[in-house]
Amino acid sequence: MASRTASPLIHPDMDDFDLFKVMSALTDETRLAIVVALAASPGLACSVFKKDVTASVLTRHFRVLREAGLIHQHDVGTRRINTLRKEELDQRFPGLLDLVLKESAARVTPRANADSA
């Protein structure tokens, strides 16, 4: 099946993860909320996230997370499925993602629309 986009999705190899790029991606509240939601419910489609931002802005947030190495995306039909790259992140930066998730618990509520999941 062909990808839903003309250009292929770029996912960095684990060895290419950059701590500062990862942390920079996590500084945005929307992206942090996406990571929290994916940690709680792996395999969510982009369409299940609340639409308090435009589709193009949400697409950019997912691209930043993907290019930083935080998420993996693949297409299933017309849906783009997102998963957190927790195992790879834990290998590259042990404990980092657990700390981020723990510290974000009081600040962020998952932004996924539970009715659409």
PDB file of C-alpha atoms in Angstrom:
ATOM      1  CA  MET A   1       0.000   0.000   0.000  1.00  0.00           C
ATOM      2  CA  ALA A   2       1.273   3.430  -0.872  1.00  0.00           C
ATOM      3  CA  SER A   3       1.977   5.990   1.797  1.00  0.00           C
ATOM      4  CA  ARG A   4      -0.593   8.715   2.260  1.00  0.00           C
ATOM      5  CA  THR A   5       2.125  11.318   1.735  1.00  0.00           C
ATOM      6  CA  ALA A   6       4.392  11.926  -1.227  1.00  0.00           C
ATOM      7  CA  SER A   7       7.517  11.930   0.918  1.00  0.00           C
ATOM      8  CA  PRO A   8       8.552   9.050   3.178  1.00  0.00           C
ATOM      9  CA  LEU A   9       8.361   9.382   6.947  1.00  0.00           C
ATOM     10  CA  ILE A  10      11.823   9.969   8.414  1.00  0.00           C
ATOM     11  CA  HIS A  11      12.618   8.201  11.696  1.00  0.00           C
ATOM     12  CA  PRO A  12      16.112   8.658  13.137  1.00  0.00           C
ATOM     13  CA  ASP A  13      18.096   5.613  14.183  1.00  0.00           C
ATOM     14  CA  MET A  14      18.514   5.202  17.918  1.00  0.00           C
ATOM     15  CA  ASP A  15      22.213   6.086  17.654  1.00  0.00           C
ATOM     16  CA  ASP A  16      21.226   9.396  16.049  1.00  0.00           C
ATOM     17  CA  PHE A  17      18.957  10.502  18.907  1.00  0.00           C
ATOM     18  CA  ASP A  18      20.138  13.865  20.202  1.00  0.00           C
ATOM     19  CA  LEU A  19      19.340  14.646  23.830  1.00  0.00           C
ATOM     20  CA  PHE A  20      18.885  18.347  23.158  1.00  0.00           C
ATOM     21  CA  LYS A  21      16.561  17.727  20.197  1.00  0.00           C
ATOM     22  CA  VAL A  22      14.500  15.321  22.336  1.00  0.00           C
ATOM     23  CA  MET A  23      14.284  17.799  25.204  1.00  0.00           C
ATOM     24  CA  SER A  24      13.470  20.668  22.842  1.00  0.00           C
ATOM     25  CA  ALA A  25      10.589  18.647  21.376  1.00  0.00           C
ATOM     26  CA  LEU A  26       9.241  18.062  24.877  1.00  0.00           C
ATOM     27  CA  THR A  27       9.221  21.751  25.871  1.00  0.00           C
ATOM     28  CA  ASP A  28       6.014  22.391  23.951  1.00  0.00           C
ATOM     29  CA  GLU A  29       2.874  21.636  26.002  1.00  0.00           C
ATOM     30  CA  THR A  30       0.980  20.129  23.055  1.00  0.00           C
ATOM     31  CA  ARG A  31       3.841  17.786  22.149  1.00  0.00           C
ATOM     32  CA  LEU A  32       4.308  16.809  25.794  1.00  0.00           C
ATOM     33  CA  ALA A  33       0.590  16.021  26.017  1.00  0.00           C
ATOM     34  CA  ILE A  34       0.877  13.836  22.902  1.00  0.00           C
ATOM     35  CA  VAL A  35       3.767  11.902  24.487  1.00  0.00           C
ATOM     36  CA  VAL A  36       1.798  11.456  27.730  1.00  0.00           C
ATOM     37  CA  ALA A  37      -1.219  10.189  25.780  1.00  0.00           C
ATOM     38  CA  LEU A  38       0.902   7.753  23.760  1.00  0.00           C
ATOM     39  CA  ALA A  39       2.538   6.448  26.933  1.00  0.00           C
ATOM     40  CA  ALA A  40      -0.921   5.688  28.327  1.00  0.00           C
ATOM     41  CA  SER A  41      -2.429   4.375  25.064  1.00  0.00           C
ATOM     42  CA  PRO A  42       0.079   3.187  22.457  1.00  0.00           C
ATOM     43  CA  GLY A  43      -0.960   3.066  18.828  1.00  0.00           C
ATOM     44  CA  LEU A  44      -3.222   6.112  18.620  1.00  0.00           C
ATOM     45  CA  ALA A  45      -4.114   7.668  15.296  1.00  0.00           C
ATOM     46  CA  CYS A  46      -3.460  11.369  14.791  1.00  0.00           C
ATOM     47  CA  SER A  47      -7.199  11.893  14.340  1.00  0.00           C
ATOM     48  CA  VAL A  48      -7.996  10.989  17.966  1.00  0.00           C
ATOM     49  CA  PHE A  49      -6.225  14.011  19.373  1.00  0.00           C
ATOM     50  CA  LYS A  50      -8.351  16.987  20.313  1.00  0.00           C
ATOM     51  CA  LYS A  51      -8.703  19.603  17.660  1.00  0.00           C
ATOM     52  CA  ASP A  52      -7.891  22.718  19.674  1.00  0.00           C
ATOM     53  CA  VAL A  53      -5.207  23.442  17.076  1.00  0.00           C
ATOM     54  CA  THR A  54      -5.434  23.359  13.292  1.00  0.00           C
ATOM     55  CA  ALA A  55      -4.619  20.147  11.444  1.00  0.00           C
ATOM     56  CA  SER A  56      -1.464  21.679   9.989  1.00  0.00           C
ATOM     57  CA  VAL A  57      -0.203  22.703  13.431  1.00  0.00           C
ATOM     58  CA  LEU A  58      -0.935  19.244  14.827  1.00  0.00           C
ATOM     59  CA  THR A  59       0.883  17.690  11.854  1.00  0.00           C
ATOM     60  CA  ARG A  60       3.918  19.835  12.620  1.00  0.00           C
ATOM     61  CA  HIS A  61       3.881  18.744  16.281  1.00  0.00           C
ATOM     62  CA  PHE A  62       3.877  15.086  15.204  1.00  0.00           C
ATOM     63  CA  ARG A  63       6.725  15.756  12.739  1.00  0.00           C
ATOM     64  CA  VAL A  64       8.850  17.387  15.457  1.00  0.00           C
ATOM     65  CA  LEU A  65       8.269  14.414  17.781  1.00  0.00           C
ATOM     66  CA  ARG A  66       9.040  11.918  15.001  1.00  0.00           C
ATOM     67  CA  GLU A  67      12.202  13.674  13.844  1.00  0.00           C
ATOM     68  CA  ALA A  68      13.449  13.920  17.444  1.00  0.00           C
ATOM     69  CA  GLY A  69      12.994  10.161  17.765  1.00  0.00           C
ATOM     70  CA  LEU A  70      10.228  10.245  20.363  1.00  0.00           C
ATOM     71  CA  ILE A  71       7.543   8.605  18.255  1.00  0.00           C
ATOM     72  CA  HIS A  72       7.232   6.178  15.382  1.00  0.00           C
ATOM     73  CA  GLN A  73       4.520   6.706  12.779  1.00  0.00           C
ATOM     74  CA  HIS A  74       3.158   4.350  10.154  1.00  0.00           C
ATOM     75  CA  ASP A  75       0.153   4.467   7.880  1.00  0.00           C
ATOM     76  CA  VAL A  76      -2.723   2.006   8.025  1.00  0.00           C
ATOM     77  CA  GLY A  77      -5.120   2.870   5.239  1.00  0.00           C
ATOM     78  CA  THR A  78      -5.935   6.544   5.668  1.00  0.00           C
ATOM     79  CA  ARG A  79      -4.913   6.638   9.333  1.00  0.00           C
ATOM     80  CA  ARG A  80      -1.473   7.519  10.650  1.00  0.00           C
ATOM     81  CA  ILE A  81      -0.716   5.456  13.750  1.00  0.00           C
ATOM     82  CA  ASN A  82       1.650   6.787  16.425  1.00  0.00           C
ATOM     83  CA  THR A  83       3.646   4.857  19.000  1.00  0.00           C
ATOM     84  CA  LEU A  84       6.140   6.041  21.580  1.00  0.00           C
ATOM     85  CA  ARG A  85       9.696   4.767  21.010  1.00  0.00           C
ATOM     86  CA  LYS A  86      10.071   4.041  24.719  1.00  0.00           C
ATOM     87  CA  GLU A  87      12.381   1.013  24.498  1.00  0.00           C
ATOM     88  CA  GLU A  88      14.791   2.800  22.175  1.00  0.00           C
ATOM     89  CA  LEU A  89      14.709   5.991  24.239  1.00  0.00           C
ATOM     90  CA  ASP A  90      15.342   3.981  27.411  1.00  0.00           C
ATOM     91  CA  GLN A  91      18.351   2.326  25.787  1.00  0.00           C
ATOM     92  CA  ARG A  92      19.792   5.623  24.547  1.00  0.00           C
ATOM     93  CA  PHE A  93      18.856   7.779  27.556  1.00  0.00           C
ATOM     94  CA  PRO A  94      18.106   5.470  30.520  1.00  0.00           C
ATOM     95  CA  GLY A  95      15.358   6.811  32.778  1.00  0.00           C
ATOM     96  CA  LEU A  96      14.766  10.012  30.797  1.00  0.00           C
ATOM     97  CA  LEU A  97      11.305   9.198  29.498  1.00  0.00           C
ATOM     98  CA  ASP A  98      10.154   7.840  32.874  1.00  0.00           C
ATOM     99  CA  LEU A  99      11.293  11.082  34.510  1.00  0.00           C
ATOM    100  CA  VAL A 100       9.545  13.201  31.880  1.00  0.00           C
ATOM    101  CA  LEU A 101       6.312  11.236  32.298  1.00  0.00           C
ATOM    102  CA  LYS A 102       6.508  11.429  36.093  1.00  0.00           C
ATOM    103  CA  GLU A 103       7.182  15.176  36.118  1.00  0.00           C
ATOM    104  CA  SER A 104       4.492  15.883  33.523  1.00  0.00           C
ATOM    105  CA  ALA A 105       1.740  14.049  35.440  1.00  0.00           C
ATOM    106  CA  ALA A 106       0.716  17.147  37.386  1.00  0.00           C
ATOM    107  CA  ARG A 107       1.114  19.509  34.430  1.00  0.00           C
ATOM    108  CA  VAL A 108      -0.470  17.741  31.491  1.00  0.00           C
ATOM    109  CA  THR A 109      -3.601  15.735  30.875  1.00  0.00           C
ATOM    110  CA  PRO A 110      -3.667  13.443  27.856  1.00  0.00           C
ATOM    111  CA  ARG A 111      -5.063  15.249  24.822  1.00  0.00           C
ATOM    112  CA  ALA A 112      -6.517  12.218  23.101  1.00  0.00           C
ATOM    113  CA  ASN A 113     -10.237  12.156  22.574  1.00  0.00           C
ATOM    114  CA  ALA A 114     -11.250   8.957  24.374  1.00  0.00           C
ATOM    115  CA  ASP A 115     -14.475   8.680  22.351  1.00  0.00           C
ATOM    116  CA  SER A 116     -12.510   8.364  19.089  1.00  0.00           C
ATOM    117  CA  ALA A 117      -9.924   5.858  20.270  1.00  0.00           C
TER     118      ALA A 117
END
